[in-house]
Amino acid sequence: PTTTLASAPPTNTAKQPPVPFTGLTQDLRMRWSAEPGIDLATGPAVIVRAYRESFILGGLMADPAFYYPGFENAVPQRNYSSWTHSVRPLVRGDHNLTTDGFEVTTPIAGTWRQHILSLTRDDVGAYIALVCSWDYGVGTLQENGHYSYYRQRRLPPGQLASDDIGSFVYRITFTPPPDANPGLTNTPQIGAAPSPSTDVFGGWKIATAFRTNGYSTPAEPANPWPKEVFERDQRTCTAK
């Protein structure tokens, strides 16, 4: 991950090779920040960063080939009857990609800002991260040669208005390796490269990730993110 944006927008719309931040995404960059006391360079925050960036890149390209190394082993498959229903982005082959996905087919440029709002542990040792995501600074190349916000500006019934201006909040739960080996998370993950070349997930596992308020399901009746708590967290992200 890096905090800089490449200069000139790409003009070649040929098929992108499966390498993050090349081709269509060569002028897209992620910028991270966090609340005081949260170390972005080491520890569990590294997993949050790698997961979110993999999710974004895989979703933009609608192709699992763009996930960071280790994502496939660290992240469960989606199960629509449990809290893993949105743990992976929609990719080609998913029936609802065109309606619910965020694939792009022209160059995308800008700075996608993300902020770790909180990073805590529950009673059994799992981590819970609340992540603000602001994508309003990201645009795709249009037929007129200009860039505009890459998401369609529409508000489905019940969706918060802040979604329309590119402000979201995500709740991510994940667990450390069972052998207490932190893997590469003890090595500071900073540098000029926009993405890692090796597996930073190690034995860490993503359990759930979603950006809508919780609800009860037959498989998991407990609601981990009640509507009033979700809306409070959403307002906090929107106000930052």
XYZ file of C-alpha atoms in Angstrom:
240
model
C 0.000 0.000 0.000
C 1.138 3.537 -0.722
C -0.060 7.072 -0.319
C 0.924 8.522 -3.687
C -0.963 8.888 -6.947
C 0.697 8.333 -10.305
C 0.737 11.358 -12.561
C -0.561 10.780 -16.089
C -3.858 8.920 -16.615
C -3.610 5.768 -18.737
C -4.915 5.823 -22.282
C -4.587 2.141 -23.179
C -7.812 0.241 -22.500
C -6.496 -3.151 -23.656
C -7.090 -6.208 -21.491
C -5.328 -5.794 -18.164
C -2.768 -8.380 -17.052
C -3.515 -9.805 -13.585
C -1.121 -7.492 -11.752
C -2.456 -4.992 -9.181
C -2.010 -1.327 -10.059
C -1.156 -1.843 -13.723
C -3.257 -1.342 -16.833
C -6.694 0.001 -15.934
C -5.678 0.581 -12.299
C -2.197 2.013 -12.831
C -3.338 5.473 -11.700
C -5.328 4.269 -8.700
C -3.741 4.383 -5.262
C -4.847 3.573 -1.705
C -4.206 5.986 1.135
C -4.532 4.740 4.704
C -4.937 6.509 8.027
C -5.987 5.347 11.485
C -7.075 6.547 14.879
C -4.288 7.318 17.380
C -2.669 4.186 18.796
C -3.333 1.988 15.742
C -0.122 0.958 13.969
C -0.745 0.725 10.230
C 2.652 -0.773 9.385
C 2.665 -3.904 11.574
C 0.314 -6.254 13.381
C -3.377 -6.850 12.648
C -3.779 -3.583 10.717
C -1.622 -5.116 7.971
C -4.269 -7.810 7.501
C -7.012 -5.189 7.310
C -5.112 -3.268 4.656
C -4.302 -6.350 2.570
C -7.864 -7.621 2.772
C -9.517 -4.343 1.823
C -7.125 -3.603 -1.023
C -7.539 -7.128 -2.412
C -11.320 -6.781 -2.176
C -11.262 -3.462 -4.034
C -8.901 -4.566 -6.796
C -10.637 -7.903 -7.305
C -14.002 -6.161 -7.425
C -12.908 -3.418 -9.806
C -11.484 -5.983 -12.211
C -14.197 -8.563 -11.364
C -11.416 -11.126 -11.357
C -9.913 -13.130 -8.442
C -6.531 -13.017 -10.198
C -6.074 -9.511 -8.814
C -6.251 -10.536 -5.149
C -3.035 -10.168 -3.176
C -1.036 -13.347 -2.486
C -2.681 -15.339 0.302
C -6.177 -13.875 -0.074
C -7.701 -17.097 -1.405
C -6.534 -19.064 1.647
C -7.365 -16.345 4.164
C -10.898 -15.472 3.051
C -13.867 -17.876 3.061
C -16.222 -18.297 0.143
C -19.465 -16.348 0.292
C -22.431 -17.993 1.975
C -25.603 -15.978 1.490
C -27.246 -17.486 4.580
C -24.466 -16.388 6.948
C -22.279 -13.401 7.773
C -19.891 -14.334 4.965
C -22.433 -13.170 2.377
C -20.308 -10.170 1.341
C -16.826 -11.245 2.422
C -15.649 -11.413 -1.205
C -16.360 -9.007 -4.062
C -18.560 -10.033 -6.950
C -16.524 -11.257 -9.926
C -17.264 -12.489 -13.419
C -19.473 -15.541 -13.229
C -21.520 -14.228 -10.292
C -25.119 -13.823 -11.398
C -25.602 -10.421 -9.742
C -22.343 -8.799 -10.857
C -24.009 -6.282 -13.166
C -26.507 -5.112 -10.535
C -24.500 -5.331 -7.310
C -20.841 -5.392 -8.340
C -18.471 -2.517 -9.055
C -16.499 -3.726 -12.080
C -14.868 -1.067 -14.270
C -13.990 -1.441 -17.940
C -12.132 1.829 -18.564
C -9.108 3.338 -16.776
C -9.742 4.332 -13.167
C -7.707 7.018 -11.417
C -7.574 8.807 -8.095
C -6.958 8.194 -4.416
C -9.150 5.709 -2.547
C -8.918 6.759 1.105
C -9.443 4.342 3.984
C -9.278 4.860 7.732
C -9.232 2.317 10.552
C -11.758 3.743 12.976
C -11.260 1.076 15.638
C -9.383 -2.192 16.098
C -10.408 -4.303 19.088
C -10.500 -7.936 20.242
C -13.482 -9.904 21.449
C -13.719 -12.410 24.305
C -12.342 -15.294 22.221
C -9.394 -13.390 20.769
C -10.791 -12.453 17.357
C -10.123 -8.967 16.021
C -12.870 -6.557 15.021
C -12.004 -3.664 12.722
C -14.246 -0.784 11.731
C -12.972 0.757 8.516
C -14.105 3.976 6.864
C -13.832 3.915 3.088
C -14.042 7.047 0.951
C -14.017 6.499 -2.800
C -15.420 9.841 -3.924
C -11.927 10.808 -5.125
C -11.897 7.988 -7.683
C -13.155 8.279 -11.248
C -13.289 6.306 -14.474
C -12.484 7.569 -17.949
C -15.607 8.571 -19.873
C -16.228 8.744 -23.626
C -15.709 12.521 -23.547
C -12.176 12.054 -22.220
C -13.025 13.266 -18.713
C -13.058 11.313 -15.465
C -16.153 11.077 -13.281
C -17.111 9.242 -10.083
C -17.019 5.560 -10.919
C -20.182 4.465 -9.086
C -23.587 5.121 -10.575
C -25.266 7.922 -8.660
C -28.474 6.288 -7.598
C -30.072 5.669 -4.245
C -31.957 2.393 -3.840
C -34.724 2.476 -1.222
C -33.331 2.518 2.297
C -29.741 3.307 1.331
C -28.097 6.089 3.296
C -27.594 9.278 1.331
C -23.925 9.320 2.344
C -23.380 6.248 0.169
C -24.099 8.408 -2.843
C -21.089 10.594 -2.141
C -18.728 7.710 -1.598
C -18.597 7.309 2.193
C -18.901 3.798 3.618
C -18.130 1.915 6.814
C -17.097 -1.748 6.989
C -17.057 -4.162 9.910
C -14.373 -6.841 9.510
C -13.674 -9.723 11.889
C -10.572 -11.888 11.619
C -8.429 -14.252 13.666
C -4.661 -14.648 14.183
C -2.774 -17.835 13.318
C -3.450 -20.655 15.809
C 0.268 -21.124 16.432
C 0.637 -17.466 17.455
C 3.119 -16.951 14.618
C 2.432 -13.434 13.326
C 4.064 -14.154 9.969
C 5.028 -11.074 8.012
C 2.844 -8.777 10.109
C 5.836 -8.118 12.393
C 7.769 -6.793 9.393
C 6.813 -3.174 8.667
C 4.694 -3.150 5.507
C 5.744 0.175 4.065
C 7.590 1.194 0.933
C 7.284 2.487 -2.593
C 5.515 -0.552 -4.071
C 1.723 -0.126 -4.217
C 1.073 -3.797 -3.377
C 2.867 -6.725 -1.685
C 4.646 -9.372 -3.742
C 4.455 -12.036 -1.021
C 1.728 -13.447 1.223
C 1.239 -11.087 4.174
C -1.849 -12.958 5.402
C 0.140 -15.952 6.657
C -2.164 -17.953 8.905
C -4.532 -15.042 9.598
C -8.140 -15.729 8.612
C -10.911 -13.314 7.683
C -14.193 -14.403 9.270
C -16.753 -11.786 8.201
C -16.902 -8.440 6.437
C -19.909 -6.334 5.578
C -20.975 -2.717 5.116
C -24.659 -2.854 5.974
C -26.292 -3.060 9.366
C -26.752 -6.506 10.798
C -29.786 -8.730 10.842
C -30.536 -12.168 12.202
C -30.256 -15.296 10.061
C -31.222 -18.893 10.851
C -27.550 -19.854 10.838
C -26.413 -16.931 12.991
C -29.282 -15.457 15.013
C -27.148 -12.958 16.944
C -26.902 -9.565 15.268
C -23.312 -8.286 15.622
C -24.013 -4.839 14.143
C -27.464 -3.524 15.093
C -28.972 -0.823 12.911
C -28.501 1.971 15.430
C -24.813 1.089 15.939
C -24.197 0.799 12.211
C -25.800 4.194 11.576
C -23.691 5.762 14.319
C -20.517 4.322 12.776
C -21.627 5.433 9.314
C -22.187 8.990 10.548
C -18.758 8.984 12.192
C -17.091 8.022 8.912
C -19.090 10.534 6.912
C -18.106 13.325 9.306
C -14.355 12.610 9.148
